[in-house]
PDB file of C-alpha atoms in Angstrom:
ATOM      1  CA  MET A   1     -58.975   9.600 -10.584  1.00 89.00           C
ATOM      2  CA  GLN A   2     -60.029   6.674  -8.977  1.00 94.00           C
ATOM      3  CA  ARG A   3     -57.043   6.878  -6.896  1.00 95.00           C
ATOM      4  CA  ILE A   4     -58.248  10.318  -5.507  1.00 93.00           C
ATOM      5  CA  ASN A   5     -61.307   9.415  -5.337  1.00 94.00           C
ATOM      6  CA  GLN A   6     -60.174   6.436  -2.402  1.00 96.00           C
ATOM      7  CA  LEU A   7     -58.073   8.651  -0.779  1.00 95.00           C
ATOM      8  CA  LEU A   8     -60.970  11.774  -0.373  1.00 94.00           C
ATOM      9  CA  THR A   9     -63.121   8.390   0.947  1.00 95.00           C
ATOM     10  CA  ILE A  10     -60.181   7.051   3.297  1.00 96.00           C
ATOM     11  CA  VAL A  11     -59.237  10.295   4.676  1.00 95.00           C
ATOM     12  CA  TYR A  12     -63.398  11.214   5.035  1.00 93.00           C
ATOM     13  CA  THR A  13     -63.607   8.052   7.549  1.00 95.00           C
ATOM     14  CA  ASP A  14     -60.204   8.598   9.419  1.00 95.00           C
ATOM     15  CA  ILE A  15     -61.436  11.815  10.120  1.00 94.00           C
ATOM     16  CA  LEU A  16     -64.432  11.222  11.488  1.00 93.00           C
ATOM     17  CA  ARG A  17     -63.342   8.794  13.376  1.00 94.00           C
ATOM     18  CA  VAL A  18     -60.261  10.319  15.044  1.00 94.00           C
ATOM     19  CA  GLU A  19     -63.098  13.110  16.109  1.00 93.00           C
ATOM     20  CA  GLU A  20     -65.293  10.303  17.537  1.00 93.00           C
ATOM     21  CA  ARG A  21     -62.480   8.574  19.185  1.00 93.00           C
ATOM     22  CA  GLU A  22     -61.587  12.053  20.835  1.00 90.00           C
ATOM     23  CA  LEU A  23     -64.731  12.420  21.803  1.00 91.00           C
ATOM     24  CA  LYS A  24     -64.772   9.676  23.930  1.00 92.00           C
ATOM     25  CA  LYS A  25     -61.906  10.139  25.414  1.00 92.00           C
ATOM     26  CA  SER A  26     -62.590  13.630  26.796  1.00 90.00           C
ATOM     27  CA  ASP A  27     -65.005  15.244  28.958  1.00 89.00           C
ATOM     28  CA  PHE A  28     -67.208  16.171  25.939  1.00 93.00           C
ATOM     29  CA  LYS A  29     -68.357  12.387  25.438  1.00 93.00           C
ATOM     30  CA  ASP A  30     -72.067  13.112  26.327  1.00 96.00           C
ATOM     31  CA  ILE A  31     -72.123  14.211  22.153  1.00 96.00           C
ATOM     32  CA  SER A  32     -71.653  12.869  19.108  1.00 94.00           C
ATOM     33  CA  VAL A  33     -69.819  13.815  15.619  1.00 94.00           C
ATOM     34  CA  LYS A  34     -72.720  15.232  14.794  1.00 94.00           C
ATOM     35  CA  GLU A  35     -73.781  17.557  17.318  1.00 96.00           C
ATOM     36  CA  MET A  36     -69.678  18.684  17.540  1.00 96.00           C
ATOM     37  CA  HIS A  37     -70.335  20.452  14.145  1.00 94.00           C
ATOM     38  CA  ALA A  38     -73.292  21.389  15.192  1.00 96.00           C
ATOM     39  CA  ILE A  39     -71.837  23.564  17.527  1.00 97.00           C
ATOM     40  CA  ASP A  40     -68.731  24.298  15.406  1.00 95.00           C
ATOM     41  CA  ALA A  41     -71.334  25.485  13.261  1.00 95.00           C
ATOM     42  CA  ILE A  42     -72.998  27.730  15.944  1.00 95.00           C
ATOM     43  CA  THR A  43     -69.641  29.226  16.522  1.00 92.00           C
ATOM     44  CA  MET A  44     -68.345  31.631  19.206  1.00 90.00           C
ATOM     45  CA  TYR A  45     -68.690  34.540  17.535  1.00 88.00           C
ATOM     46  CA  GLU A  46     -72.224  34.897  16.187  1.00 87.00           C
ATOM     47  CA  HIS A  47     -75.784  33.625  17.360  1.00 90.00           C
ATOM     48  CA  LYS A  48     -77.506  32.337  14.397  1.00 92.00           C
ATOM     49  CA  THR A  49     -80.945  31.273  14.098  1.00 92.00           C
ATOM     50  CA  SER A  50     -81.756  27.700  13.572  1.00 93.00           C
ATOM     51  CA  SER A  51     -83.277  27.627   9.835  1.00 92.00           C
ATOM     52  CA  LYS A  52     -79.558  29.439   8.976  1.00 94.00           C
ATOM     53  CA  LEU A  53     -77.611  26.027  10.910  1.00 94.00           C
ATOM     54  CA  ALA A  54     -80.378  23.724   9.465  1.00 93.00           C
ATOM     55  CA  LYS A  55     -79.012  25.506   5.452  1.00 91.00           C
ATOM     56  CA  GLU A  56     -74.821  25.312   6.604  1.00 90.00           C
ATOM     57  CA  LEU A  57     -75.168  21.663   8.050  1.00 91.00           C
ATOM     58  CA  MET A  58     -77.397  21.259   5.132  1.00 88.00           C
ATOM     59  CA  ILE A  59     -79.900  19.105   7.554  1.00 92.00           C
ATOM     60  CA  THR A  60     -83.345  19.667   7.665  1.00 93.00           C
ATOM     61  CA  PRO A  61     -84.808  22.193  10.110  1.00 92.00           C
ATOM     62  CA  GLY A  62     -86.826  19.187  12.413  1.00 94.00           C
ATOM     63  CA  SER A  63     -83.024  17.494  12.661  1.00 94.00           C
ATOM     64  CA  VAL A  64     -81.682  20.944  14.153  1.00 95.00           C
ATOM     65  CA  THR A  65     -84.546  21.315  16.572  1.00 94.00           C
ATOM     66  CA  THR A  66     -84.116  17.981  18.067  1.00 96.00           C
ATOM     67  CA  MET A  67     -80.187  18.441  17.793  1.00 96.00           C
ATOM     68  CA  VAL A  68     -80.246  21.857  19.851  1.00 96.00           C
ATOM     69  CA  GLY A  69     -82.826  20.649  21.953  1.00 97.00           C
ATOM     70  CA  ASN A  70     -80.011  18.103  23.072  1.00 97.00           C
ATOM     71  CA  LEU A  71     -77.166  20.148  22.876  1.00 98.00           C
ATOM     72  CA  VAL A  72     -79.783  22.561  25.036  1.00 98.00           C
ATOM     73  CA  ARG A  73     -80.351  19.538  27.750  1.00 98.00           C
ATOM     74  CA  LYS A  74     -76.808  18.549  27.732  1.00 98.00           C
ATOM     75  CA  GLY A  75     -75.807  22.766  28.392  1.00 97.00           C
ATOM     76  CA  TYR A  76     -73.965  23.291  25.550  1.00 97.00           C
ATOM     77  CA  VAL A  77     -76.750  25.506  23.868  1.00 97.00           C
ATOM     78  CA  VAL A  78     -78.971  28.332  24.872  1.00 97.00           C
ATOM     79  CA  ARG A  79     -81.435  29.022  23.284  1.00 95.00           C
ATOM     80  CA  ILE A  80     -81.203  33.509  22.883  1.00 94.00           C
ATOM     81  CA  TYR A  81     -84.784  35.187  22.176  1.00 90.00           C
ATOM     82  CA  GLY A  82     -84.727  38.291  20.516  1.00 82.00           C
ATOM     83  CA  GLU A  83     -85.897  41.354  22.463  1.00 82.00           C
ATOM     84  CA  ASP A  84     -87.862  42.802  20.101  1.00 83.00           C
ATOM     85  CA  ASP A  85     -90.073  39.707  18.940  1.00 79.00           C
ATOM     86  CA  HIS A  86     -89.549  36.758  20.688  1.00 78.00           C
ATOM     87  CA  ARG A  87     -90.365  34.834  18.278  1.00 82.00           C
ATOM     88  CA  ILE A  88     -86.710  35.613  16.160  1.00 85.00           C
ATOM     89  CA  VAL A  89     -84.686  32.590  18.258  1.00 89.00           C
ATOM     90  CA  ARG A  90     -80.584  32.241  18.036  1.00 94.00           C
ATOM     91  CA  LEU A  91     -79.063  29.812  19.159  1.00 96.00           C
ATOM     92  CA  GLY A  92     -75.640  30.888  21.262  1.00 96.00           C
ATOM     93  CA  LEU A  93     -72.752  28.673  23.272  1.00 97.00           C
ATOM     94  CA  THR A  94     -72.010  27.949  27.271  1.00 97.00           C
ATOM     95  CA  ARG A  95     -69.316  27.960  28.369  1.00 96.00           C
ATOM     96  CA  LYS A  96     -68.942  24.325  27.671  1.00 96.00           C
ATOM     97  CA  GLY A  97     -70.322  24.632  24.419  1.00 97.00           C
ATOM     98  CA  ARG A  98     -66.692  27.432  23.729  1.00 96.00           C
ATOM     99  CA  LEU A  99     -64.879  24.677  25.575  1.00 96.00           C
ATOM    100  CA  VAL A 100     -65.901  21.928  23.056  1.00 95.00           C
ATOM    101  CA  TYR A 101     -65.966  24.635  20.755  1.00 96.00           C
ATOM    102  CA  ARG A 102     -62.235  25.574  21.288  1.00 95.00           C
ATOM    103  CA  ALA A 103     -61.079  22.240  21.252  1.00 94.00           C
ATOM    104  CA  HIS A 104     -62.837  21.042  17.703  1.00 94.00           C
ATOM    105  CA  ASP A 105     -61.371  24.133  16.592  1.00 95.00           C
ATOM    106  CA  LEU A 106     -57.426  23.250  17.645  1.00 94.00           C
ATOM    107  CA  PHE A 107     -58.325  20.035  16.122  1.00 93.00           C
ATOM    108  CA  HIS A 108     -58.934  21.166  12.745  1.00 94.00           C
ATOM    109  CA  ARG A 109     -56.262  24.077  12.818  1.00 96.00           C
ATOM    110  CA  ARG A 110     -53.505  21.268  13.942  1.00 95.00           C
ATOM    111  CA  MET A 111     -54.527  18.674  10.854  1.00 94.00           C
ATOM    112  CA  VAL A 112     -54.979  21.118   7.902  1.00 96.00           C
ATOM    113  CA  ALA A 113     -51.165  22.678   9.374  1.00 97.00           C
ATOM    114  CA  LYS A 114     -50.323  18.985   8.646  1.00 96.00           C
ATOM    115  CA  PHE A 115     -52.007  18.778   5.475  1.00 95.00           C
ATOM    116  CA  ILE A 116     -50.162  21.391   3.994  1.00 96.00           C
ATOM    117  CA  GLU A 117     -47.092  21.517   6.043  1.00 96.00           C
ATOM    118  CA  SER A 118     -44.951  20.596   3.142  1.00 96.00           C
ATOM    119  CA  PHE A 119     -47.031  22.639   0.398  1.00 97.00           C
ATOM    120  CA  ASN A 120     -45.328  26.388  -1.030  1.00 97.00           C
ATOM    121  CA  GLN A 121     -47.988  29.155  -1.241  1.00 97.00           C
ATOM    122  CA  SER A 122     -48.683  28.226  -4.467  1.00 97.00           C
ATOM    123  CA  GLN A 123     -49.165  24.737  -4.041  1.00 97.00           C
ATOM    124  CA  VAL A 124     -51.348  25.740  -0.620  1.00 96.00           C
ATOM    125  CA  GLU A 125     -53.790  27.575  -3.668  1.00 97.00           C
ATOM    126  CA  ILE A 126     -53.956  25.102  -6.002  1.00 97.00           C
ATOM    127  CA  ILE A 127     -55.834  22.657  -2.964  1.00 95.00           C
ATOM    128  CA  GLU A 128     -57.370  25.042  -1.773  1.00 96.00           C
ATOM    129  CA  HIS A 129     -59.126  25.930  -5.440  1.00 96.00           C
ATOM    130  CA  ALA A 130     -59.736  21.891  -5.562  1.00 95.00           C
ATOM    131  CA  LEU A 131     -61.025  22.040  -2.807  1.00 93.00           C
ATOM    132  CA  LEU A 132     -63.876  24.947  -3.557  1.00 93.00           C
ATOM    133  CA  ASN A 133     -64.428  23.153  -6.776  1.00 93.00           C
ATOM    134  CA  LEU A 134     -65.494  20.146  -4.572  1.00 92.00           C
ATOM    135  CA  ARG A 135     -67.237  21.637  -2.501  1.00 88.00           C
ATOM    136  CA  ALA A 136     -69.530  23.750  -5.344  1.00 89.00           C
ATOM    137  CA  PHE A 137     -70.446  20.204  -6.289  1.00 88.00           C
ATOM    138  CA  LEU A 138     -71.459  18.698  -3.444  1.00 83.00           C
ATOM    139  CA  GLU A 139     -73.808  22.418  -2.346  1.00 79.00           C
ATOM    140  CA  PHE A 140     -75.505  21.686  -5.928  1.00 68.00           C
ATOM    141  CA  PRO A 141     -75.687  18.486  -7.068  1.00 58.00           C
ATOM    142  CA  ALA A 142     -76.165  18.773 -10.624  1.00 56.00           C
ATOM    143  CA  HIS A 143     -75.009  15.801 -10.390  1.00 53.00           C
ATOM    144  CA  ILE A 144     -78.079  14.080  -8.813  1.00 55.00           C
ATOM    145  CA  ASP A 145     -80.112  13.268 -11.716  1.00 52.00           C
ATOM    146  CA  ASN A 146     -83.978  13.890  -9.745  1.00 50.00           C
ATOM    147  CA  THR A 147     -85.836  13.238 -12.788  1.00 46.00           C
ATOM    148  CA  LYS A 148     -88.046  10.018 -12.455  1.00 44.00           C
ATOM    149  CA  GLU A 149     -88.184   7.008 -15.249  1.00 41.00           C
TER     150      GLU A 149
END
């Protein structure tokens, strides 16, 4: 179990480091990995609200507001105001945002393909199940004791 913990930590750190390095080498060096993940969460296919984005990224609405403001200023994201109700604001990607979204998506598709290349379908399903267990653990932090002593 300790070895799996070490490997998960190493792989997580390595992925972030590679993403950061690739962003700095690219035409998109003006954004951080966190901003890249916000662009990824906004997606090209759905116009999400800031509150939905905050929930998906598991960060505060205030952090999303700041991040979105920066991404709008940098030309990656646009705010889309509702036609019927201008209080409803959805987020979309600009052409520049769609370009970086596609580049990031390609990186992840290649990474996953490499990760599972030597596994059969049954083994891939076991990995998927283990990752879903981990995700459920992280989404519902029952492992954290919030009681005050």
